[in-house]
Backbone as JSON, one array per atom type, in Angstrom:
{
  "sequence": "MAKESGSVDRLRPSLRPVRAGNGFEEALEQILQVVRLGLVPDGGRLPAERELAELLGISRVTLRDVLKVLQEQGLVESRRGRYGGTFVLTRTDSPGEAELRRRLAAVDLEDVLRLREVLETGAAGLCATHGLTDEGAERLRTALAATHEAPLPDYRRRDTLLHLALAELSGSPSLAAQYAAVRATVNDLLDCIPLLVRNLEHSQHQHTALVEAVLDGDPEASRAAMREHCAGTAALLRGFLA",
  "N": [[74.68, -127.48, -138.99], [72.85, -124.45, -138.48], [72.06, -123.02, -135.3], [68.82, -123.22, -133.82], [66.28, -120.72, -133.3], [64.09, -121.17, -131.81], [60.55, -121.42, -130.98], [58.03, -119.33, -132.51], [56.49, -118.37, -130.51], [58.16, -117.48, -128.49], [58.79, -114.94, -129.24], [56.5, -113.49, -129.17], [55.87, -111.65, -127.02], [57.38, -109.46, -127.8], [56.75, -108.79, -130.37], [54.13, -107.36, -132.18], [50.93, -106.66, -133.76], [51.18, -104.2, -136.3], [50.35, -100.71, -136.76], [48.15, -99.38, -139.29], [49.03, -97.08, -140.68], [51.88, -96.79, -140.78], [53.11, -99.24, -141.59], [55.4, -100.59, -142.74], [57.58, -99.19, -141.55], [57.09, -99.53, -138.78], [57.1, -102.32, -138.54], [59.72, -102.85, -139.27], [61.04, -101.53, -137.17], [60.29, -103.18, -134.98], [61.36, -105.75, -135.61], [64.05, -105.12, -135.86], [64.58, -104.47, -133.18], [64.18, -106.95, -131.95], [66.33, -108.36, -133.05], [68.54, -106.76, -132.25], [68.35, -106.8, -129.51], [69.06, -109.36, -128.97], [67.19, -111.38, -128.81], [66.82, -113.33, -130.64], [69.43, -115.43, -131.02], [72.88, -114.94, -132.17], [73.4, -116.51, -135.22], [71.03, -117.81, -134.97], [67.73, -118.68, -136.18], [65.22, -116.7, -137.63], [61.63, -116.71, -137.15], [59.47, -118.37, -139.57], [58.56, -116.73, -142.67], [55.77, -116.59, -143.1], [54.74, -116.89, -140.5], [55.88, -114.68, -139.18], [54.8, -112.55, -140.67], [52.06, -112.85, -140.13], [52.07, -112.45, -137.37], [52.86, -109.79, -137.17], [50.92, -108.56, -138.61], [51.12, -107.81, -141.31], [51.64, -107.79, -144.91], [53.28, -110.42, -146.78], [54.85, -109.37, -148.73], [55.51, -106.8, -147.76], [56.91, -107.64, -145.48], [59.1, -108.93, -146.68], [60.37, -106.73, -147.8], [61.21, -105.51, -145.45], [62.97, -107.47, -144.42], [64.86, -107.39, -146.42], [66.09, -104.92, -145.97], [67.32, -105.49, -143.51], [69.13, -107.42, -144.35], [70.74, -105.89, -146.05], [71.91, -104.26, -144.2], [73.61, -105.97, -142.99], [72.71, -107.58, -140.91], [71.18, -109.87, -140.99], [70.97, -112.97, -142.86], [69.8, -114.64, -145.77], [69.05, -118.02, -146.36], [68.8, -120.81, -148.51], [67.1, -123.93, -149.2], [66.61, -127.12, -147.49], [67.15, -126.64, -144.8], [66.86, -123.95, -144.73], [66.12, -120.38, -144.44], [65.8, -117.27, -142.62], [68.56, -115.97, -141.09], [70.18, -114.75, -138.16], [73.03, -112.74, -138.13], [76.36, -112.65, -136.78], [77.25, -109.73, -135.16], [79.59, -107.18, -135.75], [81.44, -104.36, -134.58], [81.4, -101.49, -136.61], [83.56, -99.0, -138.22], [82.08, -96.68, -137.81], [80.67, -97.02, -135.49], [81.6, -96.04, -133.02], [81.32, -93.27, -133.32], [78.58, -93.15, -133.62], [77.74, -94.04, -131.07], [78.74, -91.93, -129.59], [77.18, -89.76, -130.46], [74.62, -90.58, -129.66], [74.91, -90.7, -126.92], [74.81, -88.08, -126.2], [72.23, -87.31, -126.48], [68.78, -87.36, -125.6], [66.81, -89.55, -126.84], [63.99, -90.14, -126.83], [62.93, -87.79, -125.75], [63.62, -85.92, -127.71], [62.14, -86.9, -129.91], [59.5, -86.67, -128.97], [59.27, -83.89, -128.54], [59.69, -82.98, -131.12], [57.38, -84.01, -132.4], [55.32, -82.61, -131.06], [55.89, -79.92, -131.78], [55.8, -80.04, -134.59], [53.19, -81.04, -135.22], [51.75, -79.01, -134.04], [52.55, -76.79, -135.61], [51.56, -77.52, -138.14], [48.81, -77.61, -137.59], [48.34, -74.89, -136.89], [48.95, -73.57, -139.29], [46.92, -74.53, -140.95], [44.65, -73.69, -139.55], [44.76, -70.85, -139.41], [45.21, -70.22, -142.01], [46.97, -69.64, -145.13], [48.8, -67.1, -146.83], [48.7, -66.23, -150.33], [51.31, -66.21, -151.21], [52.56, -67.7, -149.19], [51.27, -70.18, -149.5], [52.17, -70.86, -152.04], [54.9, -71.09, -151.52], [54.88, -73.34, -149.89], [53.89, -75.31, -151.64], [55.96, -75.31, -153.53], [58.13, -76.17, -151.99], [57.25, -78.75, -151.37], [57.16, -79.89, -153.97], [59.87, -79.84, -154.52], [60.86, -81.83, -152.85], [59.82, -84.09, -154.06], [61.21, -84.12, -156.42], [63.78, -84.54, -155.65], [67.11, -85.77, -155.84], [68.45, -88.81, -154.45], [70.75, -88.36, -152.65], [70.27, -85.74, -151.86], [67.9, -85.68, -150.6], [67.2, -85.54, -147.82], [67.92, -82.94, -147.09], [66.14, -81.38, -148.6], [63.75, -82.33, -147.62], [63.96, -81.41, -144.99], [63.78, -78.64, -145.5], [61.14, -78.41, -146.36], [59.72, -79.05, -144.01], [60.67, -77.05, -142.32], [59.61, -74.85, -143.63], [56.87, -75.14, -143.11], [56.89, -74.76, -140.32], [57.8, -72.11, -140.15], [55.76, -70.78, -141.49], [53.74, -70.98, -139.71], [53.26, -68.76, -138.22], [54.35, -68.28, -135.77], [57.19, -67.14, -134.54], [58.7, -68.07, -132.37], [58.02, -70.78, -132.18], [59.02, -71.63, -134.66], [61.76, -71.18, -134.3], [62.34, -72.93, -132.18], [61.7, -75.32, -133.46], [63.6, -75.41, -135.53], [65.91, -75.85, -134.05], [65.42, -78.38, -132.83], [65.11, -79.9, -135.09], [67.65, -79.92, -136.17], [68.95, -81.63, -134.4], [67.47, -83.96, -134.86], [68.2, -84.43, -137.52], [70.91, -85.02, -137.2], [70.65, -87.5, -136.0], [69.24, -88.91, -137.97], [71.2, -89.04, -139.88], [72.63, -91.17, -139.01], [71.36, -93.45, -139.77], [70.3, -95.62, -142.46], [69.21, -94.41, -145.73], [66.1, -95.34, -146.85], [64.46, -96.55, -149.56], [61.8, -97.49, -149.72], [60.67, -96.34, -147.41], [61.04, -93.61, -148.01], [59.4, -93.25, -150.23], [56.92, -93.71, -149.05], [56.92, -91.61, -147.21], [56.72, -89.48, -148.96], [54.11, -89.7, -149.92], [52.8, -89.15, -147.54], [53.69, -86.53, -147.08], [52.41, -85.21, -149.21], [49.67, -85.6, -148.58], [49.62, -84.19, -146.2], [50.28, -81.5, -146.94], [48.13, -80.97, -148.66], [46.0, -81.09, -146.82], [46.63, -78.92, -145.16], [46.45, -76.77, -147.01], [43.8, -77.0, -147.62], [42.7, -75.99, -145.39], [42.15, -77.54, -143.12], [42.51, -78.2, -139.98], [42.41, -80.43, -138.21], [42.8, -82.7, -139.86], [45.3, -81.98, -140.83], [46.93, -82.02, -138.53], [46.66, -84.73, -137.87], [47.8, -85.99, -140.11], [50.44, -85.06, -139.92], [51.15, -86.1, -137.44], [51.1, -88.86, -137.92], [53.12, -89.01, -139.82], [55.38, -88.17, -138.36], [55.44, -90.29, -136.57], [56.23, -92.43, -138.17], [58.9, -91.79, -138.84], [59.93, -91.76, -136.24], [59.65, -94.45, -135.54], [61.56, -95.69, -137.17], [63.95, -94.48, -136.22], [63.94, -95.32, -133.53], [64.09, -98.07, -133.96], [66.6, -98.48, -135.21], [68.36, -97.13, -133.49], [67.61, -97.02, -130.73]],
  "CA": [[73.42, -126.75, -139.12], [72.79, -123.33, -137.55], [71.19, -123.27, -134.16], [67.46, -122.71, -133.96], [65.91, -119.65, -132.38], [62.95, -121.6, -131.02], [59.22, -121.16, -131.5], [57.59, -117.94, -132.64], [55.9, -117.97, -129.22], [59.17, -116.77, -127.7], [58.88, -113.55, -129.67], [55.19, -112.83, -129.11], [55.84, -110.46, -126.17], [58.12, -108.36, -128.41], [56.19, -108.48, -131.68], [52.68, -107.12, -132.12], [50.43, -106.12, -135.03], [51.51, -102.8, -136.51], [49.24, -99.86, -137.18], [48.07, -99.33, -140.75], [49.68, -95.92, -141.29], [53.34, -96.91, -140.95], [53.35, -100.67, -141.46], [56.79, -100.95, -143.04], [58.48, -98.61, -140.55], [56.89, -100.13, -137.46], [57.56, -103.72, -138.6], [61.19, -102.8, -139.25], [61.43, -101.19, -135.8], [60.12, -104.31, -134.07], [62.29, -106.83, -135.91], [65.37, -104.61, -135.47], [64.73, -104.58, -131.73], [64.35, -108.38, -131.66], [67.7, -108.74, -133.41], [69.54, -106.02, -131.48], [68.26, -107.22, -128.11], [69.54, -110.72, -128.83], [66.11, -112.32, -128.56], [67.24, -114.45, -131.5], [70.89, -115.37, -130.86], [73.71, -115.0, -133.38], [73.29, -117.82, -135.86], [69.66, -118.32, -134.83], [66.84, -118.47, -137.31], [63.96, -116.02, -137.38], [60.47, -117.51, -137.54], [59.16, -118.39, -141.0], [57.94, -115.5, -143.17], [54.32, -116.64, -142.88], [54.47, -116.66, -139.08], [56.23, -113.3, -138.85], [53.83, -111.66, -141.3], [50.81, -112.95, -139.38], [52.27, -111.87, -136.05], [52.97, -108.34, -137.31], [49.74, -108.05, -139.3], [51.53, -107.19, -142.57], [51.73, -108.71, -146.03], [54.61, -111.0, -146.94], [55.62, -108.43, -149.57], [56.08, -105.81, -146.85], [57.91, -108.32, -144.65], [60.32, -109.15, -147.47], [61.06, -105.44, -147.88], [61.87, -105.33, -144.15], [64.11, -108.4, -144.34], [65.88, -106.91, -147.36], [66.83, -103.86, -145.26], [68.17, -106.13, -142.52], [70.23, -108.05, -145.07], [71.63, -104.83, -146.54], [72.64, -103.73, -143.04], [74.49, -107.02, -142.47], [72.19, -108.11, -139.66], [70.66, -111.22, -141.24], [71.19, -113.5, -144.2], [68.8, -115.61, -146.21], [69.62, -119.27, -146.86], [67.81, -121.67, -149.14], [67.26, -125.36, -148.97], [65.82, -127.79, -146.46], [67.39, -125.98, -143.52], [66.96, -122.53, -145.04], [65.38, -119.39, -143.66], [66.51, -116.01, -142.37], [69.41, -116.21, -139.92], [70.83, -113.58, -137.57], [74.48, -112.78, -138.27], [77.17, -112.08, -135.7], [77.49, -108.33, -135.48], [80.86, -106.59, -135.3], [81.42, -102.9, -134.65], [81.98, -100.85, -137.78], [84.28, -97.8, -137.83], [81.18, -95.61, -137.42], [79.95, -97.33, -134.25], [82.04, -95.15, -131.95], [80.68, -91.98, -133.56], [77.16, -93.33, -133.33], [77.57, -94.07, -129.62], [79.0, -90.58, -129.08], [76.01, -88.93, -130.74], [73.48, -91.02, -128.86], [75.17, -90.39, -125.51], [74.53, -86.67, -125.98], [70.84, -87.04, -126.85], [67.67, -88.15, -125.06], [66.08, -89.83, -128.07], [62.55, -90.02, -126.66], [62.61, -86.38, -125.55], [63.71, -85.26, -129.02], [61.03, -87.34, -130.75], [58.25, -86.1, -128.47], [59.27, -82.45, -128.81], [59.49, -82.81, -132.56], [55.97, -84.26, -132.74], [54.51, -81.5, -130.55], [56.13, -78.72, -132.58], [55.37, -80.24, -135.98], [51.74, -81.09, -135.3], [51.28, -77.67, -133.73], [52.77, -75.92, -136.76], [50.62, -77.9, -139.2], [47.48, -77.16, -137.18], [48.27, -73.44, -136.97], [48.91, -73.18, -140.71], [45.59, -74.84, -141.48], [43.64, -72.9, -138.83], [44.82, -69.43, -139.74], [45.31, -70.06, -143.45], [48.22, -69.11, -145.67], [48.71, -66.14, -147.93], [49.02, -66.84, -151.63], [52.77, -66.39, -151.24], [52.88, -68.81, -148.3], [50.8, -71.42, -150.12], [53.08, -71.19, -153.14], [56.15, -71.54, -150.92], [54.68, -74.71, -149.42], [53.81, -76.18, -152.83], [57.29, -75.39, -154.13], [58.95, -77.02, -151.11], [56.79, -80.12, -151.57], [57.61, -80.34, -155.28], [61.32, -80.05, -154.46], [61.14, -83.14, -152.26], [59.48, -85.12, -155.06], [62.23, -84.09, -157.48], [65.11, -84.61, -155.04], [67.94, -86.98, -155.95], [68.55, -89.44, -153.14], [71.7, -87.73, -151.71], [69.81, -84.42, -151.43], [66.52, -85.79, -150.14], [66.99, -85.1, -146.44], [68.0, -81.48, -147.04], [64.89, -80.81, -149.11], [62.73, -82.71, -146.64], [64.1, -80.45, -143.89], [63.29, -77.33, -145.94], [59.67, -78.47, -146.36], [59.24, -79.0, -142.63], [60.98, -75.71, -141.81], [58.65, -73.92, -144.23], [55.63, -75.24, -142.33], [57.12, -74.13, -139.01], [57.91, -70.66, -140.33], [54.47, -70.28, -141.94], [52.77, -71.11, -138.62], [53.01, -67.45, -137.64], [54.98, -68.19, -134.46], [58.65, -67.17, -134.65], [59.27, -68.89, -131.3], [57.86, -72.17, -132.59], [59.94, -71.88, -135.76], [63.13, -71.27, -133.77], [62.43, -74.19, -131.43], [61.69, -76.43, -134.4], [64.9, -75.44, -136.22], [66.89, -76.46, -133.14], [65.17, -79.81, -132.66], [65.32, -80.57, -136.38], [69.09, -80.14, -136.31], [69.26, -82.85, -133.65], [66.86, -85.08, -135.6], [69.02, -84.7, -138.7], [72.12, -85.72, -136.74], [70.28, -88.9, -135.77], [68.91, -89.5, -139.27], [72.47, -89.32, -140.59], [73.18, -92.42, -138.47], [70.62, -94.59, -140.28], [70.3, -95.61, -143.94], [68.06, -93.94, -146.5], [65.37, -96.5, -147.31], [63.59, -96.1, -150.64], [60.4, -97.77, -149.37], [60.26, -95.33, -146.45], [60.97, -92.3, -148.65], [58.19, -93.22, -151.05], [55.81, -93.57, -148.11], [56.99, -90.25, -146.68], [56.25, -88.56, -149.98], [52.64, -89.75, -149.89], [52.38, -88.45, -146.33], [53.91, -85.09, -147.31], [51.36, -84.71, -150.1], [48.43, -85.54, -147.81], [49.78, -83.12, -145.22], [50.18, -80.19, -147.6], [46.75, -80.81, -149.13], [45.16, -80.79, -145.66], [46.93, -77.54, -144.75], [45.91, -75.84, -148.0], [42.34, -77.09, -147.53], [42.27, -75.35, -144.15], [41.6, -78.57, -142.23], [43.52, -78.38, -138.93], [42.39, -81.78, -137.64], [43.47, -83.59, -140.82], [46.71, -81.58, -140.9], [47.62, -82.55, -137.35], [46.68, -86.19, -137.95], [48.78, -86.38, -141.13], [51.78, -84.81, -139.39], [51.41, -87.03, -136.34], [51.42, -90.16, -138.51], [54.42, -88.87, -140.48], [56.4, -88.17, -137.3], [55.5, -91.63, -135.98], [57.02, -93.28, -139.06], [60.32, -91.47, -138.62], [60.28, -92.19, -134.89], [59.78, -95.9, -135.54], [62.87, -96.03, -137.76], [65.03, -94.07, -135.32], [63.95, -96.23, -132.38], [64.53, -99.39, -134.4], [68.04, -98.51, -135.48], [69.2, -96.45, -132.51], [67.21, -97.1, -129.32]],
  "C": [[73.38, -125.64, -138.07], [71.8, -123.6, -136.44], [69.83, -122.6, -134.36], [67.21, -121.58, -132.96], [64.77, -120.07, -131.48], [61.64, -121.18, -131.66], [58.95, -119.67, -131.61], [56.97, -117.44, -131.34], [56.88, -117.2, -128.36], [59.2, -115.29, -128.02], [57.57, -112.79, -129.53], [55.18, -111.61, -128.17], [56.5, -109.24, -126.81], [57.58, -107.93, -129.76], [54.68, -108.38, -131.59], [52.22, -106.57, -133.47], [50.72, -104.62, -135.14], [50.25, -102.03, -136.89], [49.3, -99.67, -138.69], [48.92, -98.21, -141.36], [51.14, -96.06, -141.61], [53.76, -98.37, -140.84], [54.78, -101.09, -141.68], [57.71, -100.47, -141.93], [58.33, -99.29, -139.2], [57.31, -101.6, -137.44], [59.08, -103.77, -138.55], [61.68, -102.48, -137.84], [61.38, -102.42, -134.89], [61.14, -105.42, -134.34], [63.73, -106.39, -135.6], [65.59, -104.77, -133.97], [64.91, -106.03, -131.31], [65.79, -108.81, -131.91], [68.71, -108.07, -132.48], [69.51, -106.36, -129.99], [68.75, -108.64, -127.89], [68.45, -111.73, -128.53], [66.2, -113.54, -129.49], [68.76, -114.4, -131.49], [71.62, -115.35, -132.2], [73.68, -116.42, -133.95], [71.91, -118.42, -135.77], [68.8, -117.94, -136.01], [65.59, -117.72, -136.86], [62.8, -116.94, -137.73], [60.21, -117.42, -139.05], [58.42, -117.11, -141.4], [56.44, -115.48, -142.87], [53.98, -116.31, -141.43], [54.75, -115.22, -138.69], [55.2, -112.33, -139.42], [52.51, -111.67, -140.55], [50.94, -112.26, -138.02], [52.27, -110.35, -136.1], [51.76, -107.73, -138.01], [50.08, -107.33, -140.59], [51.56, -108.24, -143.67], [53.14, -109.29, -146.1], [55.48, -110.14, -147.84], [56.28, -107.37, -148.69], [57.16, -106.44, -145.97], [59.2, -108.53, -145.42], [61.09, -107.86, -147.67], [61.82, -105.16, -146.57], [63.1, -106.22, -144.05], [65.23, -107.99, -145.29], [66.73, -105.82, -146.72], [67.79, -104.49, -144.26], [69.35, -106.83, -143.18], [71.24, -107.0, -145.53], [72.46, -104.22, -145.41], [73.55, -104.77, -142.4], [74.03, -107.64, -141.17], [71.65, -109.53, -139.81], [71.11, -111.67, -142.62], [70.13, -114.54, -144.5], [69.49, -116.84, -146.78], [68.49, -120.13, -147.43], [68.04, -123.12, -148.77], [66.43, -125.85, -147.8], [65.96, -127.1, -145.11], [67.54, -124.46, -143.71], [66.11, -121.65, -144.14], [66.18, -118.11, -143.55], [67.24, -116.12, -141.05], [70.09, -114.92, -139.47], [72.34, -113.76, -137.65], [75.16, -112.21, -137.02], [77.53, -110.66, -136.07], [78.82, -107.88, -134.91], [80.78, -105.08, -135.46], [82.08, -102.42, -135.92], [82.74, -99.62, -137.33], [83.37, -96.68, -137.35], [80.48, -95.85, -136.09], [80.34, -96.39, -133.12], [81.39, -93.77, -132.09], [79.2, -92.05, -133.25], [76.92, -93.32, -131.82], [77.79, -92.69, -129.01], [77.78, -89.68, -129.28], [74.83, -89.3, -129.83], [73.66, -90.67, -127.39], [74.8, -88.94, -125.18], [73.06, -86.32, -126.18], [69.89, -87.94, -126.06], [66.72, -88.37, -126.23], [64.58, -89.6, -127.9], [62.13, -88.56, -126.46], [62.62, -85.64, -126.88], [62.51, -85.62, -129.89], [59.7, -86.74, -130.29], [58.17, -84.6, -128.76], [59.05, -82.19, -130.29], [58.02, -82.97, -132.93], [55.09, -83.1, -132.28], [54.66, -80.26, -131.44], [55.59, -78.87, -134.0], [53.85, -80.3, -136.11], [51.13, -79.72, -134.98], [51.41, -76.73, -134.92], [51.77, -76.23, -137.88], [49.21, -77.42, -138.86], [47.31, -75.66, -137.28], [48.18, -72.96, -138.42], [47.52, -73.4, -141.29], [44.52, -73.96, -140.84], [43.6, -71.46, -139.3], [44.92, -69.18, -141.24], [46.64, -69.45, -143.87], [47.92, -68.06, -146.73], [49.0, -66.87, -149.24], [50.51, -67.13, -151.74], [53.17, -67.58, -150.37], [52.46, -70.14, -148.89], [51.72, -71.84, -151.27], [54.43, -71.67, -152.62], [56.03, -73.0, -150.47], [54.62, -75.69, -150.59], [55.18, -76.37, -153.46], [58.21, -76.3, -153.31], [58.55, -78.48, -151.25], [57.29, -80.67, -152.9], [59.11, -80.63, -155.28], [61.67, -81.39, -153.83], [60.85, -84.26, -153.25], [60.56, -85.24, -156.13], [63.63, -84.36, -156.96], [65.85, -85.88, -155.42], [68.21, -87.52, -154.55], [69.53, -88.73, -152.2], [71.21, -86.39, -151.16], [68.43, -84.47, -150.79], [66.33, -85.2, -148.74], [67.06, -83.58, -146.3], [66.68, -80.86, -147.5], [63.71, -81.16, -148.21], [62.77, -81.74, -145.46], [63.53, -79.1, -144.27], [61.77, -77.3, -145.98], [59.14, -78.32, -144.94], [59.54, -77.63, -141.99], [60.0, -74.68, -142.37], [57.34, -73.94, -143.46], [55.77, -74.53, -140.98], [57.13, -72.61, -139.13], [56.58, -70.03, -140.74], [53.4, -70.35, -140.85], [52.42, -69.77, -138.0], [53.62, -67.26, -136.26], [56.5, -68.27, -134.62], [59.3, -68.04, -133.58], [59.17, -70.37, -131.64], [58.87, -72.52, -133.68], [61.37, -72.04, -135.27], [63.33, -72.56, -132.99], [62.51, -75.38, -132.4], [63.03, -76.54, -135.14], [65.94, -76.13, -135.35], [66.67, -77.96, -133.01], [65.39, -80.57, -133.97], [66.8, -80.82, -136.62], [69.51, -81.4, -135.58], [68.7, -84.08, -134.36], [67.71, -85.43, -136.81], [70.33, -85.4, -138.33], [71.84, -87.2, -136.54], [69.95, -89.6, -137.09], [70.16, -89.85, -140.07], [73.1, -90.64, -140.14], [72.46, -93.65, -139.02], [70.55, -94.51, -141.8], [69.06, -94.94, -144.51], [67.38, -95.16, -147.11], [64.33, -96.06, -148.33], [62.13, -96.33, -150.3], [59.87, -96.72, -148.39], [60.11, -93.95, -147.1], [59.74, -92.18, -149.53], [56.95, -93.03, -150.18], [55.76, -92.15, -147.56], [56.44, -89.24, -147.69], [54.72, -88.54, -150.07], [52.11, -89.0, -148.67], [52.56, -86.94, -146.47], [52.78, -84.5, -148.15], [50.04, -84.57, -149.36], [48.47, -84.39, -146.8], [49.58, -81.75, -145.85], [48.76, -79.95, -148.11], [45.82, -80.44, -147.98], [45.37, -79.36, -145.18], [46.29, -76.55, -145.71], [44.39, -75.87, -148.03], [41.79, -76.42, -146.27], [41.64, -76.3, -143.16], [42.62, -78.87, -141.13], [43.56, -79.79, -138.36], [43.11, -82.76, -138.57], [44.95, -83.26, -140.92], [47.5, -82.15, -139.73], [47.73, -84.07, -137.41], [47.72, -86.66, -138.96], [50.2, -86.18, -140.62], [52.13, -85.79, -138.28], [51.81, -88.4, -136.89], [52.79, -90.12, -139.17], [55.56, -88.9, -139.45], [56.56, -89.57, -136.7], [56.31, -92.58, -136.85], [58.51, -93.06, -138.88], [60.78, -91.96, -137.25], [60.49, -93.7, -134.83], [61.13, -96.33, -136.1], [64.01, -95.67, -136.81], [65.1, -94.97, -134.09], [64.5, -97.6, -132.79], [66.03, -99.48, -134.57], [68.89, -98.05, -134.3], [68.86, -96.7, -131.05], [67.93, -98.23, -128.62]]
}
């Protein structure tokens, strides 16, 4: 029989209720950190789904989506039966681990994430405050529609083009140039983590709310929508890479 991880109480300092806006992403971040920090040892069992869901403040449906991602990444496995549950697997370096470590060594992850949030929320607020021309509004709508129509392999490119459009429409060439540079770094990091359908669907809802707020000329709602969107991406990057 596999060794036990112990009571859920052992994990309480590391697991906390997630915020409503990015429940899936933040729950995934927290459980990834528990696994990657070795708080549950190789071969150890995670707490029962009911306990984990209650601790994180999410539904069991959302938790199962999170556990599915961990299984697909080879970090845990699900076993049935009397001694069943979700067990942490022994992790071995893949051929891409060296490249991942090289990329991370050259980047201050928290600095990149904070700068991205400042630039993106600023651009969204400026677009909403000063308004867009008819041409600018149509460019933004077209970029949004392109993300909705994107096949999975092309999603990140079209997502980047939407965010670049917002930065360029802000009216500040300096902001747009700074954002282009930081987005290139963000994309390098995103290339190190998997595309998650649940996250992409959520991102699309956030994109739509963001563009609607900008076109409505509501800077506060635009900044809030962008801030929440950036937080979701940050949670995934911290979970997989921090």
